[in-house]
mmCIF file of C-alpha atoms in Angstrom:
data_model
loop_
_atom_site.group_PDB
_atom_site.id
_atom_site.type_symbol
_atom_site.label_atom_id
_atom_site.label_comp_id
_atom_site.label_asym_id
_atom_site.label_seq_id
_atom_site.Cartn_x
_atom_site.Cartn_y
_atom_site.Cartn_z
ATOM 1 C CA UNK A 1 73.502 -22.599 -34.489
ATOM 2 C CA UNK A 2 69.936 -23.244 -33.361
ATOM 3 C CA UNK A 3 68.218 -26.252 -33.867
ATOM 4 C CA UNK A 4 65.544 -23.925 -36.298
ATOM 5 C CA UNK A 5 68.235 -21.671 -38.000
ATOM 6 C CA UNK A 6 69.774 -25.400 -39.259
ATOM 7 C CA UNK A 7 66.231 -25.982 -40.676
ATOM 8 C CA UNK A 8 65.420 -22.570 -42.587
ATOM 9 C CA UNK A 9 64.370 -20.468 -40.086
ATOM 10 C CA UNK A 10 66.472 -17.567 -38.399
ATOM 11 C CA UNK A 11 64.993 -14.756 -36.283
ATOM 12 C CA UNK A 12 66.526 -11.766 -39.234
ATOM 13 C CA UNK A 13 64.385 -13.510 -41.882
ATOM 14 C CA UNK A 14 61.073 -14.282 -39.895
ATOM 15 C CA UNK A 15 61.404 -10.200 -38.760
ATOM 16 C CA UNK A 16 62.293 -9.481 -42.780
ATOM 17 C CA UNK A 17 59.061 -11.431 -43.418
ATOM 18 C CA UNK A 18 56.934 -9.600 -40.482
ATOM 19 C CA UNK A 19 57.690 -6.381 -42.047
ATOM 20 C CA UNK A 20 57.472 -6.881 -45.229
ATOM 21 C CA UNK A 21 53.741 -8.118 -44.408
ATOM 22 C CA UNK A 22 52.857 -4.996 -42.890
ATOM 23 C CA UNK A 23 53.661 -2.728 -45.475
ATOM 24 C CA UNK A 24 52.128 -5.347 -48.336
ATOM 25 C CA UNK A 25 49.319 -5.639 -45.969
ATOM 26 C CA UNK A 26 49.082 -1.347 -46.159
ATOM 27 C CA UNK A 27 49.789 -1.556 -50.247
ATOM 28 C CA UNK A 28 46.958 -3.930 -50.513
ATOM 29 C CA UNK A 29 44.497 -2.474 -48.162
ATOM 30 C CA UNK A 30 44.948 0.993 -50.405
ATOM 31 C CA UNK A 31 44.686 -0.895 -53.587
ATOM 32 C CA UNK A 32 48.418 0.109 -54.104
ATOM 33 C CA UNK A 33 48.495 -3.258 -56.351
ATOM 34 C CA UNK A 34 52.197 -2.460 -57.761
ATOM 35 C CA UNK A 35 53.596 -1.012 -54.970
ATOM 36 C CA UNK A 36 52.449 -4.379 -53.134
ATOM 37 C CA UNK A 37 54.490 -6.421 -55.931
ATOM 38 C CA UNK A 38 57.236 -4.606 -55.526
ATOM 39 C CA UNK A 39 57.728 -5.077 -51.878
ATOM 40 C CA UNK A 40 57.096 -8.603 -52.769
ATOM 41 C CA UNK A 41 60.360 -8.714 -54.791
ATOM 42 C CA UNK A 42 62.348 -6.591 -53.275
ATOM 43 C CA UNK A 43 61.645 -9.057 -50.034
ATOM 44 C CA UNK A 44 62.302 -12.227 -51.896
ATOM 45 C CA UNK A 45 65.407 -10.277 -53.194
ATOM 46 C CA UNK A 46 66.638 -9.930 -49.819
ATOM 47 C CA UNK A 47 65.440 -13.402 -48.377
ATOM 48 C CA UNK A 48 67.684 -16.262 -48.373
ATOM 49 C CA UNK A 49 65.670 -19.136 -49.845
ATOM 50 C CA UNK A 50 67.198 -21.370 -47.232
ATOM 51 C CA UNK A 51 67.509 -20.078 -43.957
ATOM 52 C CA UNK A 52 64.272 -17.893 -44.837
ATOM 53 C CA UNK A 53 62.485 -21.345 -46.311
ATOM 54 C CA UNK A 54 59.740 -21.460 -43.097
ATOM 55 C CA UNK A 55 58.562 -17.633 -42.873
ATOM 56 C CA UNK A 56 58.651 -17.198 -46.755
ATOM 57 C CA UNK A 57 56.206 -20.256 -47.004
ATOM 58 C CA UNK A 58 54.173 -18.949 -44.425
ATOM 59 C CA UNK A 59 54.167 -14.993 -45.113
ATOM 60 C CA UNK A 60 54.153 -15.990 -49.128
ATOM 61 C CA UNK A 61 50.436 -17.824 -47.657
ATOM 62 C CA UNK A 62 49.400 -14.801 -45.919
ATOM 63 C CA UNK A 63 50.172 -12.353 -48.687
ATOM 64 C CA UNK A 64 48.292 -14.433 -51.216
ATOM 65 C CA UNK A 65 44.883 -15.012 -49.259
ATOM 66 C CA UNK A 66 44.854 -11.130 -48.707
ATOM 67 C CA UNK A 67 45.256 -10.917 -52.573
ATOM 68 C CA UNK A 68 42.733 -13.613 -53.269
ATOM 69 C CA UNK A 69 40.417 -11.407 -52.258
ATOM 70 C CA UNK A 70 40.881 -8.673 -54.395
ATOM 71 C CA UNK A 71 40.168 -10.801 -57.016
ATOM 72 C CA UNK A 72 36.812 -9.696 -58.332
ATOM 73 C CA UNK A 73 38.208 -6.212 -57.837
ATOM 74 C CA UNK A 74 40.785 -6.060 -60.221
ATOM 75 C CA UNK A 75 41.848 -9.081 -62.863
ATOM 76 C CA UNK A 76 45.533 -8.221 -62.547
ATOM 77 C CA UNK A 77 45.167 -9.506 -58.783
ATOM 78 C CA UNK A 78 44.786 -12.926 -60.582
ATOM 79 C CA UNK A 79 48.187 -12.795 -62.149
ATOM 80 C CA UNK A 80 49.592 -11.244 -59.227
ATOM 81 C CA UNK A 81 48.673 -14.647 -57.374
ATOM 82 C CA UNK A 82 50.221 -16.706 -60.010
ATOM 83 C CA UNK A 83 53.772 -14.991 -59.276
ATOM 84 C CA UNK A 84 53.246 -15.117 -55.556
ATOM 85 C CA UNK A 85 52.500 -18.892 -56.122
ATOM 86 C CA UNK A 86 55.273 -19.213 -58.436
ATOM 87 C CA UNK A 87 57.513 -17.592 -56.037
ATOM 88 C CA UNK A 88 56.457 -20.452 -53.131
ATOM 89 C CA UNK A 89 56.507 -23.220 -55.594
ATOM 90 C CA UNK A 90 59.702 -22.527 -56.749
ATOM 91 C CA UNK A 91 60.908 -22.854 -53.115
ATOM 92 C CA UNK A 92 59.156 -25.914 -52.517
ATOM 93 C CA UNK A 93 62.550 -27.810 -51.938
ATOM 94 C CA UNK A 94 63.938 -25.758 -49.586
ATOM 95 C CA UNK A 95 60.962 -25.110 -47.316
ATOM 96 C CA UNK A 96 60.333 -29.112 -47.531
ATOM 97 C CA UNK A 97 64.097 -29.798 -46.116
ATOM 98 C CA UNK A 98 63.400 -27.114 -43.768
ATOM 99 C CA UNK A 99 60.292 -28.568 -41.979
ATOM 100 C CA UNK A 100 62.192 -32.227 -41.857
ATOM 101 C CA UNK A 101 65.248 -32.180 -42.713
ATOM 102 C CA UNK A 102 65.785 -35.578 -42.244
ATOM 103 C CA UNK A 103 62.955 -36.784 -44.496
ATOM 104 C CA UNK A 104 63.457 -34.379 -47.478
ATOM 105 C CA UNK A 105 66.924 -34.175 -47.712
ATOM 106 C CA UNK A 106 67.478 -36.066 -50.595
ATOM 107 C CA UNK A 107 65.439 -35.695 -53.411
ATOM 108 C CA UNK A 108 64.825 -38.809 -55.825
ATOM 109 C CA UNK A 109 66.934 -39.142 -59.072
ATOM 110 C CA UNK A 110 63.911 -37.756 -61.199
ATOM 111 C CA UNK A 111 63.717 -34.761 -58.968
ATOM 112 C CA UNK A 112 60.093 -35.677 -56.969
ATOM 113 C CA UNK A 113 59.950 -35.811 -53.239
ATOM 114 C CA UNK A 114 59.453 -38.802 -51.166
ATOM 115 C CA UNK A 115 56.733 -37.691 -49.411
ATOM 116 C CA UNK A 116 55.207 -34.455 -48.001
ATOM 117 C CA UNK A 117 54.487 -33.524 -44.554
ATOM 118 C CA UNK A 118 51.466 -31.666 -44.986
ATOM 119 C CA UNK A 119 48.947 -30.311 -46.956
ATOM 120 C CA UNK A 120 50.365 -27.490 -49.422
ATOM 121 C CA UNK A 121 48.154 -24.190 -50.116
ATOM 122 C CA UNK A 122 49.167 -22.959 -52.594
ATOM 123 C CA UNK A 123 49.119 -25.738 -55.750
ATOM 124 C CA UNK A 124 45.118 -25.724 -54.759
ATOM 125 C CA UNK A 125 45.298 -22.060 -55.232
ATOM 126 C CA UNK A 126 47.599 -21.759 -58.289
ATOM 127 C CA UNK A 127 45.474 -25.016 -59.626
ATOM 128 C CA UNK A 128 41.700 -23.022 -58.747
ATOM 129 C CA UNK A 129 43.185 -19.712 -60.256
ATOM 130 C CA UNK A 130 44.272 -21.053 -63.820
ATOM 131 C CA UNK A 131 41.195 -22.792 -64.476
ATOM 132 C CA UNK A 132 39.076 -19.486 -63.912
ATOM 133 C CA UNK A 133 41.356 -17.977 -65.891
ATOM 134 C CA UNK A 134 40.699 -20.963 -68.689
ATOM 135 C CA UNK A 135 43.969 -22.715 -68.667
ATOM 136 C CA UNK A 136 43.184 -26.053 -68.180
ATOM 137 C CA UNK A 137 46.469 -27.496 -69.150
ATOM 138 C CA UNK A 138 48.210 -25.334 -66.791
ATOM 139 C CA UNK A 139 46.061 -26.472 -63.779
ATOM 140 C CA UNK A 140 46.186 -30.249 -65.120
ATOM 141 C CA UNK A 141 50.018 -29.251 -64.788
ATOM 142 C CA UNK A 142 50.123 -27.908 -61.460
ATOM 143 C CA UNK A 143 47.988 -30.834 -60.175
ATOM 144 C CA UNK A 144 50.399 -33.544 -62.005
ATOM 145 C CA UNK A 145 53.644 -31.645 -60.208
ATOM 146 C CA UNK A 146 51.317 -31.742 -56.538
ATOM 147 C CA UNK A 147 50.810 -35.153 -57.252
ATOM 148 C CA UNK A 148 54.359 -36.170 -57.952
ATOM 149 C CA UNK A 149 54.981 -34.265 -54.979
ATOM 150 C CA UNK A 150 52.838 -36.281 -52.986
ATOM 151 C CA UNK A 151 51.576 -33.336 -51.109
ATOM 152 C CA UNK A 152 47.918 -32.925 -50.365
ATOM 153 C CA UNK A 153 45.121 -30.663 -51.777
ATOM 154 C CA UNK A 154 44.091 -28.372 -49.255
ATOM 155 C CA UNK A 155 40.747 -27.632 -50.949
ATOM 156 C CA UNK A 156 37.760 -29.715 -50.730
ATOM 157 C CA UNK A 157 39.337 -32.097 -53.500
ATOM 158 C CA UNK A 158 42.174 -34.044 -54.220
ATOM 159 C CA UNK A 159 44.607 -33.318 -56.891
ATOM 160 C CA UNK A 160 43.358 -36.549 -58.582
ATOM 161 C CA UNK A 161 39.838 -35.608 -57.758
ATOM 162 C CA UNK A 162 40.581 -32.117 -59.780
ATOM 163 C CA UNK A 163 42.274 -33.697 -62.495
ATOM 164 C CA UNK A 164 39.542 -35.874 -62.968
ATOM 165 C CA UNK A 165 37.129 -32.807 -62.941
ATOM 166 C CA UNK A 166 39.009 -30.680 -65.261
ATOM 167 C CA UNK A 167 40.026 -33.196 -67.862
ATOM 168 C CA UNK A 168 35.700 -33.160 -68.242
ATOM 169 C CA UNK A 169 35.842 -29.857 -69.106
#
């Protein structure tokens, strides 16, 4: 076993990833908004959330910026974003062991990380998203978890910077 297939990544699930970025990539650039989804799932069906954590993190990324932009387009796109976030955050663990093992392996008795080892897209995104939509408490609640998680905003603000801001509103 490779040093990068004992820290979720194996060459079968970064290819799985590849292609199922192409053809979400086609969905999208037709405006084939379900048929995107779908691929989605089926892929995240057929990932493991392990040994997949690294090119599911990164592809999940990909996949939602070339939704983001379809935003203004369609308002479905919005709450397509909020299951492809969902779908990353929910993974969080794994991809976290994945990048250091050694750091993240064991998770604290309240279930927060010890630290993070970078700064994580798509909170910010998940965070921006809900408040255009108007659900402050939701983004004050996706800003407490990033905090807890100790990873860092990767917009212009920090989590406690946009907590701040939205708890004006």
């Amino acid at each position: 076993m490779t040093f990068f297939e004992c820290n979720g990544y194996t060459e079968e699930e970064q290819e799985l990833w590849d292609h199922a970025f192409e053809r979400i990539d086609r969905a999208l650039f037709t405006r084939k908004l379900e048929k995107a989804m779908d691929i989605f799932k089926e892929t995240l069906d057929r990932s493991d959330p392990v040994k997949g954590a690294i090119p599911r993190h990164f592809k999940t990324l990909s996949i939602l910026e070339k939704m983001y932009l379809l935003r203004n387009e369609n308002p479905v796109v919005l709450y397509m974003c909020l299951a492809v976030c969902d779908s990353d955050l929910d993974n969080a663990a794994n991809l976290f062991r994945a990048l250091n093992k050694s750091a993240f392996e064991v998770l604290s008795k309240n279930g927060e990380f010890a630290e993070s080892p970078f700064y994580m897209v798509t909170p910010t995104k998940k965070a921006i998203i809900l408040e255009q939509m108007g659900d402050l408490r939701g983004a004050l609640e996706v800003c407490e978890t990033a905090l807890r998680w100790k990873v860092w905003d990767s917009g212009k603000k920090s989590f406690q910077n946009r907590i701040d801001s939205i708890k004006k509103k």
